[in-house]
Coordinates of C-alpha atoms in Angstrom, one line a residue:
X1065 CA 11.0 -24.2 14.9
X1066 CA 7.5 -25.3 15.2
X1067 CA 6.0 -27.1 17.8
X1068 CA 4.1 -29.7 16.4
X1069 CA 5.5 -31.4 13.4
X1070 CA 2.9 -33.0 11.9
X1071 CA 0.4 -30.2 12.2
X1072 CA -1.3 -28.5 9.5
X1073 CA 0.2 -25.6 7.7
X1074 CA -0.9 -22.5 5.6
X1075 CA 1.8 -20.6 4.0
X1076 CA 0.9 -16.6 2.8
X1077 CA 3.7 -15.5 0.4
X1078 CA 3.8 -11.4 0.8
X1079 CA 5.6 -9.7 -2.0
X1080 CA 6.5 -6.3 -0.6
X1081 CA 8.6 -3.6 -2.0
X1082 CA 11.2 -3.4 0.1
X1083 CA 10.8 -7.5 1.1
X1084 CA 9.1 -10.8 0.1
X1085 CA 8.4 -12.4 3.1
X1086 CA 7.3 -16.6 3.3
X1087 CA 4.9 -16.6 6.4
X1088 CA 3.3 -20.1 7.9
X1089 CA 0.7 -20.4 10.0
X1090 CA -1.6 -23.2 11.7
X1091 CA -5.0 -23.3 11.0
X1092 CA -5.6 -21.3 13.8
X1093 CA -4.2 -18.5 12.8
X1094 CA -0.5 -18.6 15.2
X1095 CA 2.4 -17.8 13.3
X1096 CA 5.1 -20.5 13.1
X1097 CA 7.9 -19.1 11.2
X1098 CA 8.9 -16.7 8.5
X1099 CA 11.5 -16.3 5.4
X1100 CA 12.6 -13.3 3.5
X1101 CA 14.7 -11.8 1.0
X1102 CA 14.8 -8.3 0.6
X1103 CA 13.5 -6.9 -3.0
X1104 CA 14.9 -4.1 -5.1
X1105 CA 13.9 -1.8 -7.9
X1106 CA 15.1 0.7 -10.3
X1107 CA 14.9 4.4 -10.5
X1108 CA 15.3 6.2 -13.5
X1109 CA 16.2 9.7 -14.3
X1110 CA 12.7 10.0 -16.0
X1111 CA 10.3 9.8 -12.8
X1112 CA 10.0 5.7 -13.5
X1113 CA 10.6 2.9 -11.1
X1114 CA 11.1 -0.2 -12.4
X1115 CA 11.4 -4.3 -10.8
X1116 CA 13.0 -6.9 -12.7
X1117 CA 10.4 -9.4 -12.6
X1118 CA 12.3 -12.6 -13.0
X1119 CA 14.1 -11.8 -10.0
X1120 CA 10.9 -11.0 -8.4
X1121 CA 10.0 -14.7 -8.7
X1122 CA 13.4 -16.2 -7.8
X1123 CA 13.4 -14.7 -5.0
X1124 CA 9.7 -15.3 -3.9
X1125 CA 10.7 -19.0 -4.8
X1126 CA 13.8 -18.8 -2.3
X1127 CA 11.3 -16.7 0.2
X1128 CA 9.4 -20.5 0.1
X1129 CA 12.4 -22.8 -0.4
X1130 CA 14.4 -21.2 2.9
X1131 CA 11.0 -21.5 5.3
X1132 CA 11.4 -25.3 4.3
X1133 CA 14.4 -25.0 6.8
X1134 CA 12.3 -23.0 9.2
X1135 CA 9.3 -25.2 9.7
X1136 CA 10.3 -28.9 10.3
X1137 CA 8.2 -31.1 7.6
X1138 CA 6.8 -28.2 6.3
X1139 CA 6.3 -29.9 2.2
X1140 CA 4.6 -32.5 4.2
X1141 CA 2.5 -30.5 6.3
X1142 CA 1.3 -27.3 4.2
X1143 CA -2.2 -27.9 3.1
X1144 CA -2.1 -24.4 0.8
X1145 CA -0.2 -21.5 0.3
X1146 CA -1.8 -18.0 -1.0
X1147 CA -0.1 -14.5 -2.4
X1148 CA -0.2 -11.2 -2.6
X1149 CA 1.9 -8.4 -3.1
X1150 CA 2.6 -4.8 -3.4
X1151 CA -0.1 -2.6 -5.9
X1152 CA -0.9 -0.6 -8.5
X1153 CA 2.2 -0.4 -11.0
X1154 CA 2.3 -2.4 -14.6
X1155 CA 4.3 -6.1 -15.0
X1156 CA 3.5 -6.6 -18.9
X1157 CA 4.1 -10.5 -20.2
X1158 CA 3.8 -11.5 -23.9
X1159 CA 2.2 -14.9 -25.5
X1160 CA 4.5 -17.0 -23.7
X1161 CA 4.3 -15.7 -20.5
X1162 CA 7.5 -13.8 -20.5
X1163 CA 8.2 -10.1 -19.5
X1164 CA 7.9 -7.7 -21.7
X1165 CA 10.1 -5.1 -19.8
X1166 CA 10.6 -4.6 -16.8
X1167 CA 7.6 -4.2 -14.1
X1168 CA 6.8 -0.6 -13.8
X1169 CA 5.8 -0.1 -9.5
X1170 CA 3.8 1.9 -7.8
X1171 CA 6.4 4.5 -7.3
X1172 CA 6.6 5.2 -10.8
X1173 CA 6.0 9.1 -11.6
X1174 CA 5.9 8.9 -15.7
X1175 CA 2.0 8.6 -15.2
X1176 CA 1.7 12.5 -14.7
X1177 CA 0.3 14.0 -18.0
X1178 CA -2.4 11.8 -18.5
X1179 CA -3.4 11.3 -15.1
X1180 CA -3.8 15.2 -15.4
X1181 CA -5.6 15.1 -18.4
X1182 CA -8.2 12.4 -17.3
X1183 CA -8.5 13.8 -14.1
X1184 CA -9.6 17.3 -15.5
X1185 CA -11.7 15.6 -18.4
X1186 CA -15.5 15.1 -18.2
X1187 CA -14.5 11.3 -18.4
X1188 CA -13.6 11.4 -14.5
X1189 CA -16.9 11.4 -14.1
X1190 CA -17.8 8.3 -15.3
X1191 CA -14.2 6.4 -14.3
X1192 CA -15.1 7.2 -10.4
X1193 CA -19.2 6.4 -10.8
X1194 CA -17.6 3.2 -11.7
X1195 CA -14.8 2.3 -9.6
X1196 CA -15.0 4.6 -6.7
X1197 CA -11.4 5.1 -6.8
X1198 CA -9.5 8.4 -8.2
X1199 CA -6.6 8.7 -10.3
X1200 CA -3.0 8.6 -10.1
X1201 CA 0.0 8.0 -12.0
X1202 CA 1.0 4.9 -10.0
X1203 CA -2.0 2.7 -11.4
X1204 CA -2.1 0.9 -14.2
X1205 CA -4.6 2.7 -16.1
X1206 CA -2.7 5.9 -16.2
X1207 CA 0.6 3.9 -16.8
X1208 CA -1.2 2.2 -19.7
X1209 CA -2.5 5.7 -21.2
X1210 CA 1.2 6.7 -20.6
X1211 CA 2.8 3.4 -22.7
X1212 CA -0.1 3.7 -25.7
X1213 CA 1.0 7.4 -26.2
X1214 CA 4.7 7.3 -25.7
X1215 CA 6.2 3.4 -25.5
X1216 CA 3.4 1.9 -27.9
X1217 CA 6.3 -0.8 -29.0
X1218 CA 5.7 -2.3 -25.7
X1219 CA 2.0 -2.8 -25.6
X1220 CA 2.5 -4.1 -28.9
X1221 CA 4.5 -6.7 -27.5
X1222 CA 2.1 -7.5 -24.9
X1223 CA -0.7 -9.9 -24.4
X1224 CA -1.6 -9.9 -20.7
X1225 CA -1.3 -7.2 -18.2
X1226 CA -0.6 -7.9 -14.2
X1227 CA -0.2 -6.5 -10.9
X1228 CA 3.0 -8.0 -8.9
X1229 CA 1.0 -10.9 -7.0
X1230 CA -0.9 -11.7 -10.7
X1231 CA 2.7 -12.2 -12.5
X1232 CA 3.6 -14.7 -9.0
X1233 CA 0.8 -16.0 -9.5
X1234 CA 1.0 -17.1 -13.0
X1235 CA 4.8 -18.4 -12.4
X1236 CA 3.4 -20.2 -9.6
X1237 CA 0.2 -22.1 -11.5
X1238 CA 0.5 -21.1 -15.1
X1239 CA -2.6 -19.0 -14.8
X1240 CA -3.6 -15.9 -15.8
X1241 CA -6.0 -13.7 -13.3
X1242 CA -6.5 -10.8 -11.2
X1243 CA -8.3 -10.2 -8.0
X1244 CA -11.5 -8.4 -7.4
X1245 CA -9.4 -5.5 -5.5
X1246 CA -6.8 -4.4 -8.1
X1247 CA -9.4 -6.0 -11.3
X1248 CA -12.0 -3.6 -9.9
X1249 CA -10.6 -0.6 -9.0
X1250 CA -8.9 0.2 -12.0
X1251 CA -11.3 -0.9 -14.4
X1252 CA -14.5 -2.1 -13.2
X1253 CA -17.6 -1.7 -11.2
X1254 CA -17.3 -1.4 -6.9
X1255 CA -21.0 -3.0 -7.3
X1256 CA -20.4 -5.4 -9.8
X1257 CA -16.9 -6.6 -9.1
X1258 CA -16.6 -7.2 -12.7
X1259 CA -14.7 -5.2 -15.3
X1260 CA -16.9 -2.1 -16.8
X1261 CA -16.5 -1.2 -20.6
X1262 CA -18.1 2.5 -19.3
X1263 CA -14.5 2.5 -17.7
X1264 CA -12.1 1.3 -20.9
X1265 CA -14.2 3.2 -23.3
X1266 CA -13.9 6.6 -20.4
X1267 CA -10.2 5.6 -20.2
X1268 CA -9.7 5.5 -24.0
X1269 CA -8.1 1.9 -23.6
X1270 CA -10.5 0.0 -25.2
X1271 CA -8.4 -1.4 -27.1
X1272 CA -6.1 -2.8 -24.8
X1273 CA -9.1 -4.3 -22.8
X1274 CA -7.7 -7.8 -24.0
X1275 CA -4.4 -7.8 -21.9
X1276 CA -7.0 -7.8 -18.6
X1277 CA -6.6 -11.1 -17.0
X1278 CA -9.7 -12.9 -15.9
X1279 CA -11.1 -11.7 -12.1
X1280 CA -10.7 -14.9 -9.8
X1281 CA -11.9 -14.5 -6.0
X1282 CA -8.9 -16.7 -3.9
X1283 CA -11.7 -16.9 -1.6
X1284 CA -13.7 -19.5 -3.5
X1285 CA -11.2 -20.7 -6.5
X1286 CA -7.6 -22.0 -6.3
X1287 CA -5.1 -23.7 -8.9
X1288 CA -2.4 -26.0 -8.5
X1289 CA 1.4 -25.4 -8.0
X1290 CA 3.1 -26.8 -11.5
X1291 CA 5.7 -28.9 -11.3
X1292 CA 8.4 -25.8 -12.2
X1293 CA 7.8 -24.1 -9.3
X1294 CA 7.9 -27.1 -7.3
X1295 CA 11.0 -27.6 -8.4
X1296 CA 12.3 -24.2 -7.3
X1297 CA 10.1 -23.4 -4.0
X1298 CA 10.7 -26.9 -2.5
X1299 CA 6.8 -27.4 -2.2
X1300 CA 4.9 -29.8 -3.6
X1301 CA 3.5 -30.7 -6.9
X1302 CA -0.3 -30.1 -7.2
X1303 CA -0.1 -27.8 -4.0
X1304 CA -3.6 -25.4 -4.0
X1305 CA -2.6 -22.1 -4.6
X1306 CA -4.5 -19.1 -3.9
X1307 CA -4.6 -15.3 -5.6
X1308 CA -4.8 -13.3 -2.9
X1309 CA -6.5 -9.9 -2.6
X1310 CA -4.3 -6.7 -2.8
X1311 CA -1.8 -6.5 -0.3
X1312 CA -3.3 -3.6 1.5
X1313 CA -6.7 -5.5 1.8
X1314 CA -4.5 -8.8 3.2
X1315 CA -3.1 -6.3 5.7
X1316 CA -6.5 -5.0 6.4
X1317 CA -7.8 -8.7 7.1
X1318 CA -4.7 -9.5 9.8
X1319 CA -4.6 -6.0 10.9
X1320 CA -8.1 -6.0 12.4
X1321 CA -10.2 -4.0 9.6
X1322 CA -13.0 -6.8 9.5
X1323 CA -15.4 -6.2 12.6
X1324 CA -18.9 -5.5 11.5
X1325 CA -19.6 -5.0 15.1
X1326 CA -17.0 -2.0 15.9
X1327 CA -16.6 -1.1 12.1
X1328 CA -13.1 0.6 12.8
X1329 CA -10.6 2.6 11.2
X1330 CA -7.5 1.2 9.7
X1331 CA -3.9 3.2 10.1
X1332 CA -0.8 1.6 8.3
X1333 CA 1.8 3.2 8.4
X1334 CA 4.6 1.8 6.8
X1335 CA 7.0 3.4 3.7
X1336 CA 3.5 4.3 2.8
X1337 CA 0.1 5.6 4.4
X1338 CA -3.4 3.7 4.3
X1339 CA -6.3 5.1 6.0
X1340 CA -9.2 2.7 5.8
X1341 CA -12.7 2.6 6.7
X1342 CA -14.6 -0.7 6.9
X1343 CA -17.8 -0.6 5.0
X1344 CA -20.1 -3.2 5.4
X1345 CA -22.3 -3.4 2.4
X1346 CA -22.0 -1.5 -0.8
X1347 CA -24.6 0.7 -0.4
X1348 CA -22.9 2.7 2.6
X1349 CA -19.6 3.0 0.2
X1350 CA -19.0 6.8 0.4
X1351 CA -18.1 8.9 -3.0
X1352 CA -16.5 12.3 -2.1
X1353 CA -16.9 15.5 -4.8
X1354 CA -12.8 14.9 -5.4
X1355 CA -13.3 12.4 -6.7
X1356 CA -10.6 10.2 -5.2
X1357 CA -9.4 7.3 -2.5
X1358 CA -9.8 3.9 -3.3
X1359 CA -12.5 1.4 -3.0
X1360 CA -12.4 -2.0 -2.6
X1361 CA -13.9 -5.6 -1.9
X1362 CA -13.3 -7.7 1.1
X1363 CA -15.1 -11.1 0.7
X1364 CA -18.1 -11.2 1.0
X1365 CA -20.6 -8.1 1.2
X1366 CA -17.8 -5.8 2.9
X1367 CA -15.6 -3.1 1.4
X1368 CA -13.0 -1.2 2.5
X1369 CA -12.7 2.3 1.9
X1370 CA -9.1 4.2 1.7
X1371 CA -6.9 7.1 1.3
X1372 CA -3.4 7.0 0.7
X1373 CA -0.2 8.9 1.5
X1374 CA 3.0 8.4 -1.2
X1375 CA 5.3 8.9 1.9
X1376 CA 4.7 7.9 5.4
X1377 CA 8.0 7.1 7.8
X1378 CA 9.4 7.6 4.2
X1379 CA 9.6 11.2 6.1
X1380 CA 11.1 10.2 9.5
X1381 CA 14.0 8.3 7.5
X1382 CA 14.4 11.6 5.3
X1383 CA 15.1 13.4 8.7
X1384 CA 17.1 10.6 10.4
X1385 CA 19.4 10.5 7.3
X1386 CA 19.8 13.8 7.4
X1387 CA 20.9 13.6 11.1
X1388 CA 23.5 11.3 9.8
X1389 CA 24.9 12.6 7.0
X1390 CA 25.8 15.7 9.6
X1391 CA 27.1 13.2 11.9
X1392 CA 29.2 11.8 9.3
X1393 CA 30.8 15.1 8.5
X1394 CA 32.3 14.8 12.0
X1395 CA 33.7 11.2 11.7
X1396 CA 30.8 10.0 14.0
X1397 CA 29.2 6.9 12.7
X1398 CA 25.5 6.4 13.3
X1399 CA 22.6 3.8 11.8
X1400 CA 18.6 4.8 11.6
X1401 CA 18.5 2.0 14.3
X1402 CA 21.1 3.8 16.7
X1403 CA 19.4 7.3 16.3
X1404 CA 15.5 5.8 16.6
X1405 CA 16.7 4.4 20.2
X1406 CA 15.4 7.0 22.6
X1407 CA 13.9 8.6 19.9
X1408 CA 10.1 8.2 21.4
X1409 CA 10.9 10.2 24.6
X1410 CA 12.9 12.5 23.0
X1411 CA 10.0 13.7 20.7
X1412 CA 7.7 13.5 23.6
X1413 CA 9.6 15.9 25.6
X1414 CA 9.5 18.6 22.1
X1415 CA 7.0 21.1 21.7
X1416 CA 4.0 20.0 20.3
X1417 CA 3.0 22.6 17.2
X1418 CA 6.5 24.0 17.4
X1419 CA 6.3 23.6 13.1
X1420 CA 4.2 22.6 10.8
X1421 CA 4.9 19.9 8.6
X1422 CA 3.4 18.7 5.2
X1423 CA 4.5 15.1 4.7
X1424 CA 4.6 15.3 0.8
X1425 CA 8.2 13.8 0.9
X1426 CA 7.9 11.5 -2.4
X1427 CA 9.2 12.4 -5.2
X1428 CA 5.5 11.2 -6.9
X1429 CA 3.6 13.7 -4.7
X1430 CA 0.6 13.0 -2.8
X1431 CA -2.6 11.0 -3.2
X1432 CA -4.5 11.4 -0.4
X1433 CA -7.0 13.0 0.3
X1434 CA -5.9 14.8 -2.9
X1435 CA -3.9 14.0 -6.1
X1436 CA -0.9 16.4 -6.7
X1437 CA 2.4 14.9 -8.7
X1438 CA 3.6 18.0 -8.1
X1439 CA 3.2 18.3 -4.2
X1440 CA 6.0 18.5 -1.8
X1441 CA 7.1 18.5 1.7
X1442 CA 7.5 21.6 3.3
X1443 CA 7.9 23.4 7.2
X1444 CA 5.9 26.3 7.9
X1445 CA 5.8 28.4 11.4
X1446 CA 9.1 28.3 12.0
X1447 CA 11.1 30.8 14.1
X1448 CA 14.6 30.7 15.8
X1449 CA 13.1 29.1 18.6
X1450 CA 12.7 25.6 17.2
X1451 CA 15.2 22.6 17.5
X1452 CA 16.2 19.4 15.9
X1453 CA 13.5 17.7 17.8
X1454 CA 10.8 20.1 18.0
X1455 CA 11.2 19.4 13.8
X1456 CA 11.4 16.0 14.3
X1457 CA 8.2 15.6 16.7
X1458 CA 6.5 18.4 13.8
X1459 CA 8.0 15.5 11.1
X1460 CA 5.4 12.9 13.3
X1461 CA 2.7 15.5 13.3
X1462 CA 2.8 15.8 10.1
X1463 CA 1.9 11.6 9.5
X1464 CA -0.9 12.3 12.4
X1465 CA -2.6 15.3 10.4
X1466 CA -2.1 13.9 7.1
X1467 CA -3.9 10.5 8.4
X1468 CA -6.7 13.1 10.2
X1469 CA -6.6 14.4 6.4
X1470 CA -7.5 11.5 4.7
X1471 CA -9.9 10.2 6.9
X1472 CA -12.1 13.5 6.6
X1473 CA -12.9 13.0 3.1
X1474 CA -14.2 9.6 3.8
X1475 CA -17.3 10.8 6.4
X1476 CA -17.0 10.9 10.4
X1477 CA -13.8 9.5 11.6
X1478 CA -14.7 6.1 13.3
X1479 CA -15.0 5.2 16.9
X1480 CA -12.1 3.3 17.3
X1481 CA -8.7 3.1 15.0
X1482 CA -6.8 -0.1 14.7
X1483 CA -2.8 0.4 14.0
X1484 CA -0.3 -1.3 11.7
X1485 CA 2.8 -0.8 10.4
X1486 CA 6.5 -0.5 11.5
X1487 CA 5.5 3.0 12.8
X1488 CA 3.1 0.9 14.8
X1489 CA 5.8 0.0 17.0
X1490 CA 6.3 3.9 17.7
X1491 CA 5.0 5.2 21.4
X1492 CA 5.5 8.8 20.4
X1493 CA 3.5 8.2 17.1
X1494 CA 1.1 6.3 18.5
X1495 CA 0.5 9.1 21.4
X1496 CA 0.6 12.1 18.8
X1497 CA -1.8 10.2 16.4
X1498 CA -4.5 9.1 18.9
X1499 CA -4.4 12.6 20.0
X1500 CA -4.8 14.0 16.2
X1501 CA -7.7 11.6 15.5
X1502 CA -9.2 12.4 18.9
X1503 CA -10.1 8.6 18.7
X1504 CA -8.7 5.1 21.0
X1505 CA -5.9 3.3 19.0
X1506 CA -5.6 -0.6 19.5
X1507 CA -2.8 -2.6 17.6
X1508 CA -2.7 -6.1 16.5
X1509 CA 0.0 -8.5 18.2
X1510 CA 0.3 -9.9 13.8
X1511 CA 3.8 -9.2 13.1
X1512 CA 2.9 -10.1 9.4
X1513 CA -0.7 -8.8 9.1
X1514 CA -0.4 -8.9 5.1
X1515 CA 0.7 -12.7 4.4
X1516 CA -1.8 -13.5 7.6
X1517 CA -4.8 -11.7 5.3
X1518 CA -3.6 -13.9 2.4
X1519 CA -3.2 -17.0 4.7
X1520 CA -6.6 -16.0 5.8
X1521 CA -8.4 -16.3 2.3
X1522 CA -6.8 -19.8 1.8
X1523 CA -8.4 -21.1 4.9
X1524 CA -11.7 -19.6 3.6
X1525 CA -11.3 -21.2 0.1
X1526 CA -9.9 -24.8 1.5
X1527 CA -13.3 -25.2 4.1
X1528 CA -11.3 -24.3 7.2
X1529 CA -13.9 -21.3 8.1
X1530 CA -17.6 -20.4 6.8
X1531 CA -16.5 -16.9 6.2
X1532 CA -13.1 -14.0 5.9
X1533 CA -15.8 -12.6 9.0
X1534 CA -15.4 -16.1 11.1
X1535 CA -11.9 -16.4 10.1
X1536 CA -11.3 -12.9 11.6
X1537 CA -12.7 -13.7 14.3
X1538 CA -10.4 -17.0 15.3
X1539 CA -7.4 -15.6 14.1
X1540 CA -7.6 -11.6 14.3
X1541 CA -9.7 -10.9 17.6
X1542 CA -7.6 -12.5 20.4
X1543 CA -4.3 -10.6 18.9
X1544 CA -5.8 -7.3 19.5
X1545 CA -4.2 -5.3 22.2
X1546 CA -5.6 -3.2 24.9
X1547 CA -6.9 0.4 23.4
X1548 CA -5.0 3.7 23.9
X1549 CA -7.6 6.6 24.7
X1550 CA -6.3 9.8 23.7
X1551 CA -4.9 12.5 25.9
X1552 CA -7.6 15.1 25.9
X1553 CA -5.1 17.9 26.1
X1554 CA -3.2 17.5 23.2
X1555 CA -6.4 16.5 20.9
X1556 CA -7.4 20.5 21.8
X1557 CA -4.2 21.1 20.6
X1558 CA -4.4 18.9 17.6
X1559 CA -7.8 20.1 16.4
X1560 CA -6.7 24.0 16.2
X1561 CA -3.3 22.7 14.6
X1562 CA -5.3 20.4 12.0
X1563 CA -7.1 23.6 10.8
X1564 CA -3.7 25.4 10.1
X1565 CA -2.7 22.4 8.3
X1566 CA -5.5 22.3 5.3
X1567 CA -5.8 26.1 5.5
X1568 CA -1.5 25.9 4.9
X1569 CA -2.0 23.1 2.5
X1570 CA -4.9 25.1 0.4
X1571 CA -2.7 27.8 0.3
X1572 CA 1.0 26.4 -0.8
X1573 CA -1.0 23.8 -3.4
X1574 CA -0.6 27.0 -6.1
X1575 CA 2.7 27.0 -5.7
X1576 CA 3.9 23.4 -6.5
X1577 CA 3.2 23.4 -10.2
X1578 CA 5.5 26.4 -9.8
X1579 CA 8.1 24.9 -8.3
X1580 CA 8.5 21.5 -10.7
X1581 CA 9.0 24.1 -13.3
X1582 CA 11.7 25.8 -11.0
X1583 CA 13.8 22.2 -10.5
X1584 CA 13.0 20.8 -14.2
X1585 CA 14.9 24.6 -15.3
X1586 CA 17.6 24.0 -13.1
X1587 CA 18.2 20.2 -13.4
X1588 CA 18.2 21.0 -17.2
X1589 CA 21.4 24.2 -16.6
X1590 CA 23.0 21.6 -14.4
X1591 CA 22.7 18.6 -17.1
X1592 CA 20.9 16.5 -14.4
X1593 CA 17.8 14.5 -15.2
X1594 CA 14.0 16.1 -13.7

């Protein structure tokens, strides 16, 4: 329960994959309480992944409803509430503002031929001058290309096109709009922040350049909660709602990301990988010759700068279940939770380099620092020698080199590198990735640094700070815990075994377009979808 019970409150709304999470804050930036309910999707036999997006919003509504219970007073005392969500993916709505079909998520994989054709076309040129932010089949402008060519019945059903947070959005103020982040990157300009016709006409999707919402910055702009969703969230009529920035960005704001004076690195490891950079004007955004990452605005003149891994602890659950499934054989009963407890020493004790690792456990592949549907996780440098946990301290490795990976392509790795994530909470990972980077790592005492980043751009847009810079700075700064220097040892170690790692992944990449053939052949004999 809160302390005070008249005091001010700011409410971010996080609408994860996995979870939407209610958060509330006071206006200085100190958590009070939180509500979830866990979220679920679809997979089909077809690569897709899918959300039903009316339950998406009933459950974001009950998310708000149950923190009523938490926080005493809280319809009283909440001066605005802001959301975000997970990114990339496709939540088409008609006229009326109902779903089209299902959302299609990030994890969706049915993106692959023309994210392969684009990508090889003399078009990419002119789609990454523009955005600064590569292809891949989880975005919407690949999932588009994908629905005008083979589902054209539901684009012809459609009149506006949204992320996750956009369609929340709308249920929660009847308005249609994106954010600078996710309206940017996938069709506009880094320098404009406005869409880019270049990018539709590059993209072929001209056409469909009506179902793009308009671009509203939460930062400086905020609607009001109808009475509907009054009704179900248990907050008021007339509330100020804000459109948060992508979640990653939200997470970048609570996680630490916005210091001009450091300008850090950003690690979150969660299901997913981000490595981010902070960037503090647009002219020091940097474009790599792959032509991939991902750009994106903070507000105000910074940007942040990323690369992103399909899989992160995706990996380490991959090996624990495995551990349990063997377990189970004998009658012996065991959880993730049960097997992660002693875990950290455990992998500490293994041999570091024992295997080598590539984390490409996703069934969507990689993208980051390169973008391969077809890329898969695979050991290398094995011999007879190696245990259980000498693989599982290789499966962490792995995460530390990938992260080293991405952060290559984006210029020198910065000075210091600020952790989030439920890896986060990890000793061995930490050690092992500090170590890889050769860089300090500090975390953030933000439990939820992704509804605070939302919570964040409300207080900006309702007065409460000048500045997302002077905000960070009251509510981000004082969390930060004590750095981590890296043990000088093991970053020798690291830097021979990070050269093994692109010179292993350079060589096995031939392979992978081999292999999809191998499984989509053998799925086919056994009657099995690809």
């Amino acid at each position: 329960m809160s302390a005070g019970v008249s005091d001010p409150v700011i409410v971010g709304l996080d609408a994860g994959t996995s979870v939407i999470k209610a958060v509330a804050f006071d206006v200085n930036g100190r958590q009070l309480g939180v509500a979830s309910r866990p979220n679920s999707f679809n997979t089909l036999p077809d690569g897709g992944a899918e959300q039903n997006m009316d339950r998406t919003f009933a459950d974001a509504a009950a998310a708000l409803k149950e923190l009523g219970a938490v926080i005493d007073n809280l319809s009283q005392r909440i001066l605005v509430l802001s959301v975000t969500g997970q990114g990339d993916g496709c939540w088409l709505i008609d006229k009326d503002g109902r779903p089209v079909h299902d959302g299609w998520l990030w994890l969706d994989a049915r993106a692959v031929g023309p994210t392969r054709r684009l990508t090889q076309s003399p078009a990419m040129e002119t789609i990454y001058a523009h955005t600064a932010t590569g292809l891949n089949p989880c975005q919407m402008r690949t999932q588009l290309a994908f629905m005008k060519e083979a589902m054209p019945e539901l684009l012809a059903n459609a009149a506006t096109a949204f992320h996750c947070k956009d369609w929340l959005y709308l249920r929660l103020t009847g308005e249609r709009a994106t954010d600078p982040t996710e309206g940017g990157y996938t069709f506009g300009n880094y320098r404009t922040r406005a869409y880019s016709d270049e990018v539709f006409e590059a993209l072929d999707l001209s056409d469909l350049k009506h179902l793009m919402p308009p671009i509203v910055d939460g930062s400086t702009t905020a609607h009001r909660l109808t009475a509907e969703a009054a009704n179900v969230s248990g907050l008021p009529e007339g509330l100020p709602v804000t459109l948060g920035y992508l979640d990653i960005m939200c997470s970048a704001m609570g996680a630490g990301l916005m210091d001009a004076a450091v300008q850090p690195g950003l690690s979150v490891l969660g299901s997913t990988g981000v490595h981010m950079r902070y960037v503090p004007n647009v002219d020091a955004v940097v474009l790599n010759e792959d032509r991939n990452g991902y750009t994106m605005p903070f507000p105000g003149a910074a940007y942040g700068q990323m690369q992103t891994n399909m899989a992160a602890t995706l990996n380490i659950d991959w090996m624990l279940d495995i551990a349990i499934e063997i377990l189970a054989s004998e009658g012996v009963a065991r959880t993730r939770a049960d097997l992660l407890k002693g875990l950290d020493a455990k992998v500490l004790a293994a041999r570091p380099g024992a295997a080598l690792y590539h984390p490409y456990i996703s069934f969507a592949g990689e993208r980051g620092p390169f973008v391969e549907p077809d890329a898969r996780a695979s050991f290398t440098g094995l011999d007879q020698s190696a245990g259980w946990f000498d693989l599982v301290r290789a499966t962490f490795e792995g995460l530390a080199l990938a992260a080293r990976d991405c952060y290559a392509v984006m210029g020198p790795i910065p000075s210091e590198v600020r952790l989030s994530g439920g890896a986060a909470r990890s000793k061995a990972l930490r050690a092992i990735l500090s170590a890889t980077l050769g860089r300090p790592l500090r975390t953030v005492a933000q439990a939820e640094s992704g509804a605070a980043g939302a919570a964040m751009i409300a207080a900006v847009q309702q007065g409460l700070y000048p500045s997302i810079d002077a905000c960070a700075d009251a509510w981000v700064t004082p969390l930060l815990e004590e750095a981590e220097a890296p043990d000088e040892t093991l970053t020798g170690i690291y830097d021979t075994l990070y050269e093994r790692y692109v010179a292993t992944r350079t060589a096995l990449a031939p392979t992978w377009s081999d292999h999809a053939a191998a499984r989509k052949s053998i799925h086919a004999a056994m009657g099995e979808g690809a």
